[in-house]
mmCIF file of C-alpha atoms and ligand atoms in Angstrom:
data_model
loop_
_atom_site.group_PDB
_atom_site.id
_atom_site.type_symbol
_atom_site.label_atom_id
_atom_site.label_comp_id
_atom_site.label_asym_id
_atom_site.label_seq_id
_atom_site.Cartn_x
_atom_site.Cartn_y
_atom_site.Cartn_z
ATOM 1 C CA MET J 1 250.265 87.586 -170.874
ATOM 2 C CA SER J 2 249.803 84.177 -172.480
ATOM 3 C CA ALA J 3 246.320 82.736 -172.043
ATOM 4 C CA THR J 4 247.370 79.613 -170.161
ATOM 5 C CA GLN J 5 250.355 78.801 -168.004
ATOM 6 C CA ASN J 6 251.273 75.528 -169.682
ATOM 7 C CA ILE J 7 251.172 76.296 -173.418
ATOM 8 C CA ARG J 8 253.201 78.747 -175.465
ATOM 9 C CA ALA J 9 252.612 79.473 -179.166
ATOM 10 C CA LYS J 10 255.888 78.817 -180.938
ATOM 11 C CA VAL J 11 256.767 79.952 -184.440
ATOM 12 C CA VAL J 12 257.504 76.748 -186.360
ATOM 13 C CA GLY J 13 257.647 78.146 -189.883
ATOM 14 C CA THR J 14 257.758 81.466 -191.733
ATOM 15 C CA GLY J 15 257.665 82.601 -195.343
ATOM 16 C CA HIS J 16 257.175 85.659 -197.465
ATOM 17 C CA TYR J 17 256.483 86.688 -201.028
ATOM 18 C CA VAL J 18 257.004 89.912 -202.968
ATOM 19 C CA PRO J 19 255.969 90.494 -206.595
ATOM 20 C CA GLU J 20 258.710 90.405 -209.213
ATOM 21 C CA ARG J 21 258.130 93.909 -210.588
ATOM 22 C CA VAL J 22 260.644 96.355 -209.090
ATOM 23 C CA VAL J 23 259.530 100.001 -209.169
ATOM 24 C CA THR J 24 262.296 102.525 -208.505
ATOM 25 C CA ASN J 25 262.037 106.095 -207.290
ATOM 26 C CA ALA J 26 263.090 107.152 -210.789
ATOM 27 C CA ASP J 27 260.051 105.281 -212.154
ATOM 28 C CA LEU J 28 257.789 107.305 -209.844
ATOM 29 C CA GLU J 29 259.392 110.561 -211.014
ATOM 30 C CA LYS J 30 257.658 109.848 -214.323
ATOM 31 C CA ILE J 31 254.164 109.841 -212.798
ATOM 32 C CA VAL J 32 254.271 112.385 -209.912
ATOM 33 C CA ASP J 33 256.335 115.461 -209.036
ATOM 34 C CA THR J 34 258.915 113.759 -206.814
ATOM 35 C CA ASN J 35 262.565 112.744 -206.868
ATOM 36 C CA ASP J 36 264.839 109.992 -205.618
ATOM 37 C CA GLU J 37 266.644 112.275 -203.171
ATOM 38 C CA TRP J 38 263.374 113.397 -201.474
ATOM 39 C CA ILE J 39 262.040 109.861 -201.176
ATOM 40 C CA GLN J 40 265.274 108.396 -199.852
ATOM 41 C CA THR J 41 265.985 111.109 -197.288
ATOM 42 C CA ARG J 42 262.379 111.330 -195.995
ATOM 43 C CA THR J 43 261.550 107.618 -196.017
ATOM 44 C CA GLY J 44 264.620 105.436 -196.702
ATOM 45 C CA ILE J 45 262.789 103.775 -199.621
ATOM 46 C CA LYS J 46 264.826 102.995 -202.764
ATOM 47 C CA THR J 47 262.488 100.557 -204.513
ATOM 48 C CA ARG J 48 259.186 98.829 -203.904
ATOM 49 C CA ARG J 49 257.655 95.679 -205.419
ATOM 50 C CA LEU J 50 254.268 96.076 -207.058
ATOM 51 C CA VAL J 51 251.998 93.584 -208.759
ATOM 52 C CA GLN J 52 251.203 94.169 -212.405
ATOM 53 C CA GLU J 53 247.597 95.325 -212.493
ATOM 54 C CA GLY J 54 245.364 92.269 -212.604
ATOM 55 C CA GLU J 55 248.317 89.882 -212.235
ATOM 56 C CA MET J 56 247.849 88.981 -208.601
ATOM 57 C CA ALA J 57 245.520 89.693 -205.714
ATOM 58 C CA THR J 58 246.235 89.547 -201.994
ATOM 59 C CA SER J 59 245.290 85.866 -201.672
ATOM 60 C CA ASP J 60 247.788 84.946 -204.424
ATOM 61 C CA MET J 61 250.671 86.539 -202.543
ATOM 62 C CA ALA J 62 249.362 85.146 -199.254
ATOM 63 C CA GLU J 63 249.322 81.667 -200.792
ATOM 64 C CA MET J 64 252.966 81.942 -201.858
ATOM 65 C CA ALA J 65 254.029 83.169 -198.402
ATOM 66 C CA ALA J 66 251.946 80.481 -196.675
ATOM 67 C CA ARG J 67 253.358 77.681 -198.840
ATOM 68 C CA ARG J 68 256.874 78.812 -197.950
ATOM 69 C CA ALA J 69 255.968 78.869 -194.254
ATOM 70 C CA LEU J 70 254.465 75.362 -194.488
ATOM 71 C CA GLU J 71 257.575 74.095 -196.232
ATOM 72 C CA ASP J 72 259.781 75.738 -193.607
ATOM 73 C CA ALA J 73 257.753 74.031 -190.862
ATOM 74 C CA GLY J 74 257.714 70.663 -192.644
ATOM 75 C CA LEU J 75 253.906 70.695 -192.613
ATOM 76 C CA THR J 76 251.091 70.508 -195.132
ATOM 77 C CA ALA J 77 247.916 72.615 -195.284
ATOM 78 C CA GLU J 78 245.981 69.690 -193.809
ATOM 79 C CA ASP J 79 247.933 70.160 -190.583
ATOM 80 C CA LEU J 80 246.443 73.630 -190.047
ATOM 81 C CA ASP J 81 243.537 74.319 -187.665
ATOM 82 C CA MET J 82 242.859 77.983 -188.460
ATOM 83 C CA ILE J 83 243.824 80.766 -190.880
ATOM 84 C CA VAL J 84 243.981 84.426 -189.812
ATOM 85 C CA LEU J 85 244.758 86.914 -192.567
ATOM 86 C CA GLY J 86 245.585 90.509 -191.668
ATOM 87 C CA THR J 87 244.678 92.696 -194.648
ATOM 88 C CA VAL J 88 242.974 95.935 -195.681
ATOM 89 C CA THR J 89 243.164 94.941 -199.339
ATOM 90 C CA PRO J 90 241.169 91.694 -199.561
ATOM 91 C CA ASP J 91 240.513 90.234 -203.020
ATOM 92 C CA HIS J 92 236.854 91.304 -202.737
ATOM 93 C CA HIS J 93 234.879 93.237 -200.115
ATOM 94 C CA VAL J 94 232.947 90.009 -199.519
ATOM 95 C CA PRO J 95 233.873 87.356 -198.511
ATOM 96 C CA ALA J 96 237.129 87.120 -196.568
ATOM 97 C CA ALA J 97 240.254 86.603 -198.691
ATOM 98 C CA ALA J 98 241.275 84.043 -196.046
ATOM 99 C CA CYS J 99 238.543 81.726 -197.418
ATOM 100 C CA ARG J 100 240.078 81.909 -200.889
ATOM 101 C CA LEU J 101 243.466 81.231 -199.316
ATOM 102 C CA GLN J 102 242.040 78.199 -197.498
ATOM 103 C CA LYS J 103 240.766 76.761 -200.797
ATOM 104 C CA ARG J 104 243.995 77.490 -202.665
ATOM 105 C CA LEU J 105 246.103 75.845 -199.985
ATOM 106 C CA GLY J 106 243.806 72.824 -199.817
ATOM 107 C CA ALA J 107 243.334 73.227 -196.074
ATOM 108 C CA GLY J 108 240.335 71.451 -194.521
ATOM 109 C CA LYS J 109 237.116 73.131 -193.425
ATOM 110 C CA ILE J 110 238.972 75.085 -190.788
ATOM 111 C CA PRO J 111 237.947 78.610 -189.732
ATOM 112 C CA ALA J 112 239.489 81.214 -192.014
ATOM 113 C CA PHE J 113 238.933 84.926 -191.556
ATOM 114 C CA ASP J 114 240.360 88.348 -192.363
ATOM 115 C CA LEU J 115 241.326 90.838 -189.722
ATOM 116 C CA SER J 116 241.450 94.578 -190.413
ATOM 117 C CA ALA J 117 244.084 96.487 -188.453
ATOM 118 C CA ALA J 118 245.899 98.144 -191.373
ATOM 119 C CA CYS J 119 249.672 98.255 -190.814
ATOM 120 C CA ALA J 120 249.158 96.661 -187.383
ATOM 121 C CA GLY J 121 247.509 93.646 -189.066
ATOM 122 C CA SER J 122 250.610 91.527 -188.492
ATOM 123 C CA ILE J 123 250.631 91.919 -184.724
ATOM 124 C CA PHE J 124 246.850 91.782 -184.345
ATOM 125 C CA ALA J 125 246.775 88.538 -186.375
ATOM 126 C CA LEU J 126 249.666 87.088 -184.367
ATOM 127 C CA SER J 127 247.948 88.049 -181.143
ATOM 128 C CA VAL J 128 244.673 86.387 -182.198
ATOM 129 C CA GLY J 129 246.566 83.297 -183.390
ATOM 130 C CA GLU J 130 248.457 83.138 -180.112
ATOM 131 C CA ARG J 131 245.217 83.231 -178.122
ATOM 132 C CA PHE J 132 243.629 80.382 -180.074
ATOM 133 C CA VAL J 133 246.758 78.262 -179.705
ATOM 134 C CA THR J 134 247.292 78.892 -176.002
ATOM 135 C CA GLY J 135 243.691 78.947 -174.835
ATOM 136 C CA GLY J 136 241.410 77.798 -177.601
ATOM 137 C CA GLY J 137 242.543 74.254 -178.278
ATOM 138 C CA TYR J 138 243.792 75.014 -181.773
ATOM 139 C CA LYS J 139 247.102 73.230 -182.332
ATOM 140 C CA ARG J 140 248.338 75.124 -185.380
ATOM 141 C CA VAL J 141 247.301 78.520 -186.703
ATOM 142 C CA LEU J 142 248.490 80.046 -189.954
ATOM 143 C CA VAL J 143 248.940 83.789 -189.506
ATOM 144 C CA VAL J 144 249.351 85.870 -192.659
ATOM 145 C CA GLY J 145 249.715 89.567 -193.395
ATOM 146 C CA GLY J 146 249.083 90.329 -197.050
ATOM 147 C CA GLU J 147 248.505 93.571 -198.901
ATOM 148 C CA THR J 148 248.059 94.761 -202.442
ATOM 149 C CA MET J 149 248.603 98.386 -201.447
ATOM 150 C CA SER J 150 248.946 99.368 -205.094
ATOM 151 C CA SER J 151 245.183 98.784 -205.446
ATOM 152 C CA ILE J 152 244.228 101.433 -202.839
ATOM 153 C CA VAL J 153 246.980 104.018 -203.314
ATOM 154 C CA ASN J 154 246.244 107.218 -205.240
ATOM 155 C CA TRP J 155 248.830 107.219 -208.029
ATOM 156 C CA LYS J 156 248.332 110.966 -208.468
ATOM 157 C CA ASP J 157 249.157 111.821 -204.819
ATOM 158 C CA ARG J 158 252.896 112.154 -204.222
ATOM 159 C CA ASN J 159 252.315 112.379 -200.459
ATOM 160 C CA THR J 160 251.318 108.725 -200.322
ATOM 161 C CA CYS J 161 252.037 106.853 -203.544
ATOM 162 C CA VAL J 162 255.814 106.801 -203.032
ATOM 163 C CA LEU J 163 255.473 105.044 -199.659
ATOM 164 C CA PHE J 164 253.779 101.720 -200.264
ATOM 165 C CA GLY J 165 254.539 98.287 -201.706
ATOM 166 C CA ASP J 166 252.800 94.924 -202.203
ATOM 167 C CA ALA J 167 253.802 91.781 -200.259
ATOM 168 C CA ALA J 168 252.724 88.945 -197.991
ATOM 169 C CA GLY J 169 254.365 87.427 -194.926
ATOM 170 C CA ALA J 170 253.306 84.284 -193.059
ATOM 171 C CA ALA J 171 254.030 82.498 -189.795
ATOM 172 C CA ILE J 172 252.762 79.208 -188.426
ATOM 173 C CA LEU J 173 252.083 79.106 -184.695
ATOM 174 C CA GLU J 174 252.046 75.746 -182.940
ATOM 175 C CA ALA J 175 251.256 74.780 -179.362
ATOM 176 C CA GLY J 176 254.411 74.044 -177.382
ATOM 177 C CA PRO J 177 255.549 73.942 -173.764
ATOM 178 C CA ALA J 178 255.263 77.193 -171.791
ATOM 179 C CA ASP J 179 258.965 77.230 -170.907
ATOM 180 C CA GLY J 180 260.030 76.681 -174.541
ATOM 181 C CA PRO J 181 260.456 79.041 -177.480
ATOM 182 C CA GLY J 182 257.532 81.138 -178.720
ATOM 183 C CA ILE J 183 255.427 84.202 -178.041
ATOM 184 C CA MET J 184 255.967 85.287 -174.452
ATOM 185 C CA ASP J 185 253.614 88.240 -174.491
ATOM 186 C CA VAL J 186 251.726 90.611 -176.807
ATOM 187 C CA ILE J 187 250.049 93.972 -176.217
ATOM 188 C CA ILE J 188 247.500 95.297 -178.766
ATOM 189 C CA ARG J 189 245.652 98.635 -178.594
ATOM 190 C CA SER J 190 243.636 101.097 -180.717
ATOM 191 C CA ASP J 191 242.788 104.803 -180.628
ATOM 192 C CA GLY J 192 239.719 105.795 -182.660
ATOM 193 C CA ASP J 193 240.516 109.487 -182.124
ATOM 194 C CA MET J 194 243.003 109.042 -184.973
ATOM 195 C CA TYR J 195 240.379 107.473 -187.301
ATOM 196 C CA ASP J 196 240.570 110.077 -190.078
ATOM 197 C CA VAL J 197 244.288 110.817 -189.896
ATOM 198 C CA LEU J 198 244.885 107.919 -192.261
ATOM 199 C CA TYR J 199 241.892 106.480 -194.087
ATOM 200 C CA ILE J 200 239.929 105.987 -197.296
ATOM 201 C CA PRO J 201 236.978 108.408 -197.137
ATOM 202 C CA GLN J 202 234.687 106.851 -199.750
ATOM 203 C CA GLY J 203 233.619 103.367 -200.764
ATOM 204 C CA GLY J 204 232.479 102.073 -197.371
ATOM 205 C CA SER J 205 229.039 102.102 -195.732
ATOM 206 C CA ALA J 206 229.557 105.637 -194.370
ATOM 207 C CA GLN J 207 230.129 107.268 -197.734
ATOM 208 C CA PRO J 208 229.490 105.659 -201.105
ATOM 209 C CA ILE J 209 231.766 106.607 -203.976
ATOM 210 C CA THR J 210 230.544 109.728 -205.772
ATOM 211 C CA PRO J 211 231.811 111.074 -209.114
ATOM 212 C CA GLU J 212 233.265 114.108 -207.251
ATOM 213 C CA GLY J 213 234.948 111.833 -204.700
ATOM 214 C CA LEU J 214 236.387 109.681 -207.449
ATOM 215 C CA ALA J 215 237.817 112.755 -209.178
ATOM 216 C CA ALA J 216 239.338 113.936 -205.868
ATOM 217 C CA GLY J 217 240.855 110.522 -205.087
ATOM 218 C CA GLU J 218 238.647 109.987 -202.033
ATOM 219 C CA ASP J 219 238.288 106.319 -202.887
ATOM 220 C CA ARG J 220 242.010 105.980 -202.116
ATOM 221 C CA VAL J 221 244.261 106.315 -199.062
ATOM 222 C CA ILE J 222 244.695 109.816 -197.685
ATOM 223 C CA MET J 223 247.097 110.553 -194.845
ATOM 224 C CA LYS J 224 248.241 113.365 -192.570
ATOM 225 C CA GLY J 225 251.903 112.386 -192.705
ATOM 226 C CA GLY J 226 253.289 114.577 -189.942
ATOM 227 C CA GLU J 227 250.691 113.505 -187.359
ATOM 228 C CA THR J 228 251.175 109.865 -188.327
ATOM 229 C CA PHE J 229 254.919 110.167 -187.943
ATOM 230 C CA LYS J 230 254.820 111.690 -184.448
ATOM 231 C CA TYR J 231 252.132 109.340 -183.152
ATOM 232 C CA ALA J 232 253.973 106.296 -184.522
ATOM 233 C CA VAL J 233 257.294 107.191 -182.897
ATOM 234 C CA ARG J 234 255.755 108.018 -179.515
ATOM 235 C CA THR J 235 253.429 105.022 -179.384
ATOM 236 C CA LEU J 236 255.801 102.357 -180.662
ATOM 237 C CA THR J 237 258.484 103.475 -178.207
ATOM 238 C CA LYS J 238 256.055 103.452 -175.270
ATOM 239 C CA THR J 239 254.495 100.089 -176.121
ATOM 240 C CA ILE J 240 257.793 98.283 -176.726
ATOM 241 C CA LYS J 241 259.080 99.638 -173.382
ATOM 242 C CA GLU J 242 255.895 98.448 -171.671
ATOM 243 C CA VAL J 243 256.038 94.916 -173.044
ATOM 244 C CA LEU J 244 259.733 94.612 -172.141
ATOM 245 C CA GLU J 245 259.180 95.917 -168.614
ATOM 246 C CA ARG J 246 256.260 93.640 -167.851
ATOM 247 C CA ASN J 247 258.395 90.661 -168.862
ATOM 248 C CA ASN J 248 261.341 91.842 -166.745
ATOM 249 C CA LEU J 249 263.433 92.494 -169.841
ATOM 250 C CA THR J 250 265.566 95.489 -170.777
ATOM 251 C CA ALA J 251 266.659 96.864 -174.138
ATOM 252 C CA ASP J 252 269.986 95.059 -173.656
ATOM 253 C CA ASP J 253 268.184 91.694 -173.616
ATOM 254 C CA VAL J 254 266.793 92.283 -177.127
ATOM 255 C CA SER J 255 268.708 90.574 -179.960
ATOM 256 C CA HIS J 256 266.432 91.380 -182.917
ATOM 257 C CA VAL J 257 263.550 93.738 -183.613
ATOM 258 C CA VAL J 258 261.074 92.827 -186.331
ATOM 259 C CA ALA J 259 258.915 95.925 -186.573
ATOM 260 C CA HIS J 260 256.496 97.290 -189.138
ATOM 261 C CA GLN J 261 258.393 99.191 -191.832
ATOM 262 C CA ALA J 262 256.528 102.476 -192.200
ATOM 263 C CA ASN J 263 259.470 104.745 -192.731
ATOM 264 C CA MET J 264 263.207 104.382 -191.989
ATOM 265 C CA ARG J 265 263.120 107.616 -189.988
ATOM 266 C CA ILE J 266 260.373 106.230 -187.733
ATOM 267 C CA ILE J 267 262.448 103.083 -187.158
ATOM 268 C CA GLU J 268 265.582 105.124 -186.412
ATOM 269 C CA ALA J 269 263.749 107.453 -184.019
ATOM 270 C CA VAL J 270 262.252 104.531 -182.071
ATOM 271 C CA ALA J 271 265.613 102.716 -182.029
ATOM 272 C CA GLN J 272 267.298 105.787 -180.586
ATOM 273 C CA ARG J 273 264.649 106.331 -177.900
ATOM 274 C CA LEU J 274 264.737 102.680 -176.849
ATOM 275 C CA LYS J 275 268.545 102.561 -177.023
ATOM 276 C CA VAL J 276 268.391 99.429 -179.195
ATOM 277 C CA PRO J 277 271.104 99.852 -181.846
ATOM 278 C CA MET J 278 270.057 99.862 -185.504
ATOM 279 C CA GLU J 279 271.993 96.668 -186.299
ATOM 280 C CA LYS J 280 269.427 94.767 -184.219
ATOM 281 C CA TRP J 281 266.532 96.020 -186.378
ATOM 282 C CA VAL J 282 265.622 93.891 -189.371
ATOM 283 C CA THR J 283 264.741 96.282 -192.194
ATOM 284 C CA ASN J 284 263.194 95.779 -195.621
ATOM 285 C CA ILE J 285 261.730 99.238 -196.259
ATOM 286 C CA GLN J 286 264.657 100.145 -198.551
ATOM 287 C CA ASP J 287 263.707 97.390 -201.003
ATOM 288 C CA TYR J 288 259.999 96.798 -200.426
ATOM 289 C CA GLY J 289 258.530 100.108 -199.150
ATOM 290 C CA ASN J 290 255.726 100.072 -196.580
ATOM 291 C CA THR J 291 253.888 96.789 -197.110
ATOM 292 C CA SER J 292 251.393 97.384 -194.280
ATOM 293 C CA SER J 293 250.298 94.189 -192.518
ATOM 294 C CA ALA J 294 252.944 92.171 -194.376
ATOM 295 C CA SER J 295 256.088 94.065 -193.412
ATOM 296 C CA ALA J 296 256.803 92.818 -189.888
ATOM 297 C CA LEU J 297 256.064 89.204 -190.878
ATOM 298 C CA VAL J 298 258.364 89.611 -193.892
ATOM 299 C CA ALA J 299 261.034 90.924 -191.493
ATOM 300 C CA LEU J 300 260.450 87.978 -189.150
ATOM 301 C CA ASP J 301 260.924 85.550 -192.027
ATOM 302 C CA SER J 302 264.094 87.332 -193.199
ATOM 303 C CA ALA J 303 265.502 87.239 -189.663
ATOM 304 C CA ARG J 304 264.844 83.514 -189.248
ATOM 305 C CA ARG J 305 266.289 82.667 -192.656
ATOM 306 C CA SER J 306 269.393 84.855 -192.158
ATOM 307 C CA GLY J 307 270.859 82.328 -189.738
ATOM 308 C CA ASN J 308 271.534 85.167 -187.277
ATOM 309 C CA VAL J 309 268.804 84.220 -184.811
ATOM 310 C CA LYS J 310 270.084 81.850 -182.137
ATOM 311 C CA PRO J 311 267.812 79.640 -180.033
ATOM 312 C CA GLY J 312 266.785 81.379 -176.812
ATOM 313 C CA GLU J 313 267.365 84.898 -178.114
ATOM 314 C CA ILE J 314 264.733 87.571 -177.425
ATOM 315 C CA MET J 315 263.002 89.151 -180.399
ATOM 316 C CA VAL J 316 260.698 92.151 -180.236
ATOM 317 C CA PHE J 317 257.760 92.330 -182.611
ATOM 318 C CA ALA J 318 255.940 95.668 -183.113
ATOM 319 C CA ALA J 319 253.625 97.463 -185.549
ATOM 320 C CA ILE J 320 251.345 100.487 -185.864
ATOM 321 C CA GLY J 321 248.906 101.603 -188.504
ATOM 322 C CA ALA J 322 245.623 103.245 -189.437
ATOM 323 C CA GLY J 323 242.878 103.193 -186.828
ATOM 324 C CA PHE J 324 245.169 103.948 -185.167
ATOM 325 C CA SER J 325 245.967 100.420 -184.033
ATOM 326 C CA TRP J 326 249.267 99.143 -182.726
ATOM 327 C CA GLY J 327 250.999 96.526 -180.652
ATOM 328 C CA ALA J 328 254.258 95.082 -179.414
ATOM 329 C CA GLY J 329 255.273 91.601 -178.375
ATOM 330 C CA VAL J 330 258.200 89.516 -177.220
ATOM 331 C CA LEU J 331 259.211 86.204 -178.744
ATOM 332 C CA ARG J 332 261.781 83.734 -177.497
ATOM 333 C CA ALA J 333 263.540 82.227 -180.533
HETATM 334 N N1 ACO P 401 258.197 114.126 -203.330
HETATM 335 C C1 ACO P 401 258.559 115.396 -203.218
HETATM 336 N N2 ACO P 401 258.002 116.245 -202.345
HETATM 337 C C2 ACO P 401 257.028 115.757 -201.561
HETATM 338 C C3 ACO P 401 256.582 114.427 -201.645
HETATM 339 C C4 ACO P 401 257.216 113.609 -202.586
HETATM 340 N N3 ACO P 401 256.869 112.332 -202.737
HETATM 341 N N4 ACO P 401 255.617 114.250 -200.763
HETATM 342 C C5 ACO P 401 255.437 115.402 -200.116
HETATM 343 N N5 ACO P 401 256.280 116.325 -200.611
HETATM 344 C C6 ACO P 401 256.427 117.710 -200.225
HETATM 345 C C7 ACO P 401 255.227 118.243 -199.505
HETATM 346 O O1 ACO P 401 254.231 118.639 -200.441
HETATM 347 C C8 ACO P 401 255.809 119.416 -198.767
HETATM 348 O O2 ACO P 401 255.926 120.494 -199.674
HETATM 349 P P1 ACO P 401 255.566 121.984 -199.189
HETATM 350 O O3 ACO P 401 256.509 122.283 -198.064
HETATM 351 O O4 ACO P 401 255.815 122.767 -200.416
HETATM 352 O O5 ACO P 401 254.134 121.920 -198.756
HETATM 353 C C9 ACO P 401 257.219 118.945 -198.427
HETATM 354 O O6 ACO P 401 257.488 117.844 -199.296
HETATM 355 C C10 ACO P 401 257.415 118.539 -197.012
HETATM 356 O O7 ACO P 401 256.389 117.677 -196.675
HETATM 357 P P2 ACO P 401 256.275 117.127 -195.225
HETATM 358 O O8 ACO P 401 254.979 116.412 -195.112
HETATM 359 O O9 ACO P 401 256.619 118.187 -194.222
HETATM 360 O O10 ACO P 401 257.479 116.096 -195.207
HETATM 361 P P3 ACO P 401 257.911 115.183 -194.015
HETATM 362 O O11 ACO P 401 259.312 115.444 -193.689
HETATM 363 O O12 ACO P 401 256.911 115.199 -192.908
HETATM 364 O O13 ACO P 401 257.834 113.766 -194.679
HETATM 365 C C11 ACO P 401 256.433 111.838 -194.807
HETATM 366 C C12 ACO P 401 256.619 113.283 -195.200
HETATM 367 C C13 ACO P 401 257.549 111.007 -195.392
HETATM 368 C C14 ACO P 401 255.091 111.332 -195.349
HETATM 369 C C15 ACO P 401 256.443 111.769 -193.265
HETATM 370 O O14 ACO P 401 255.537 112.671 -192.720
HETATM 371 C C16 ACO P 401 256.171 110.417 -192.775
HETATM 372 O O15 ACO P 401 256.929 109.502 -192.943
HETATM 373 N N6 ACO P 401 255.053 110.222 -192.077
HETATM 374 C C17 ACO P 401 254.699 108.925 -191.615
HETATM 375 C C18 ACO P 401 253.757 108.410 -192.604
HETATM 376 C C19 ACO P 401 253.883 106.933 -192.827
HETATM 377 O O16 ACO P 401 254.880 106.311 -192.614
HETATM 378 N N7 ACO P 401 252.779 106.417 -193.288
HETATM 379 C C20 ACO P 401 252.711 105.072 -193.638
HETATM 380 C C21 ACO P 401 251.403 104.506 -193.316
HETATM 381 S S1 ACO P 401 251.091 104.571 -191.607
HETATM 382 C C22 ACO P 401 252.057 103.512 -190.939
HETATM 383 O O17 ACO P 401 252.528 102.633 -191.566
HETATM 384 C C23 ACO P 401 252.359 103.741 -189.507
#
């Protein structure tokens, strides 16, 4: 539940950015043994946006998304009190890409940090932002999810390389009255038993990169797809149900779902189990692929800009990713 009874974190601005380069399934057929029909039927992905190598890093895309969110909110970077950036693809291992973003935006000497929750980065960052706004005395927090997935994907592995895209999504949270619009509740959880189901084996403190590892692609994402799929469907369904129930809401009360876009079949399976019809789900996986911590924030921005979200409507926000980490929340528009 929200940290205090008299403040709610409302979403006053959103924005997103995707690179210009469109990569089709046919383009991927040229580099791995795959085909458009397989990719579309198994994942729903038709195209993804990828940065040109060396063209942009995560903080560049995050800056574009953040500037759009500031513009949407009618604010400037000087109005911000904190920056939280969900990412597993920071510009450098050290320091946080959020610090580069702070400088680029021209924000003051406000705290700026990265948060690592993989594809759940959006909801973890929103949850942290919400806490600082409702209980920490921070008036406005910029929450960003940004990923350059193309920099950690193994372009020789057809099991994974067809799935991901590059993007950034941003939202500005501002302190408002508890009975007004904003984040009503968020649940976040992790399960370290799933640690090596989806991970990058080498390049961290546990295992340095070796020549053999490099040759085997162990410096890149590896994934047990089937296990990920089943866990994602079960856990997202359960957590969305839980957050609705503890706020005395039912599936019928939900007007829009802005969930992480891992795979269209995961979204459809969760929609069916929750009995929330597909037309209420905002999707971008067809065009952008799985953009990890960016995707749900990109969906939130698309929903707000579509003109379809009416004041007072209930939106569900949900994501799951490596860790495994996941969460679900409810927002009043
Ligand atoms: N093109 C063609 N064939 C492929 C490809 C490809 N790109 N990738 C795998 N295959 C082959 C496999 O090698 C396998 O061949 P085999 O039977 O000869 O061994 C066959 O297709 C079937 O593979 P499966 O893994 O059984 O296919 P499945 O129906 O499970 O779909 C997929 C695979 C799409 C990865 C699915 O498991 C999935 O979506 N999992 C969730 C993973 C996910 O979304 N991860 C994103 C990150 S985590 C997150 O965001 C929550």
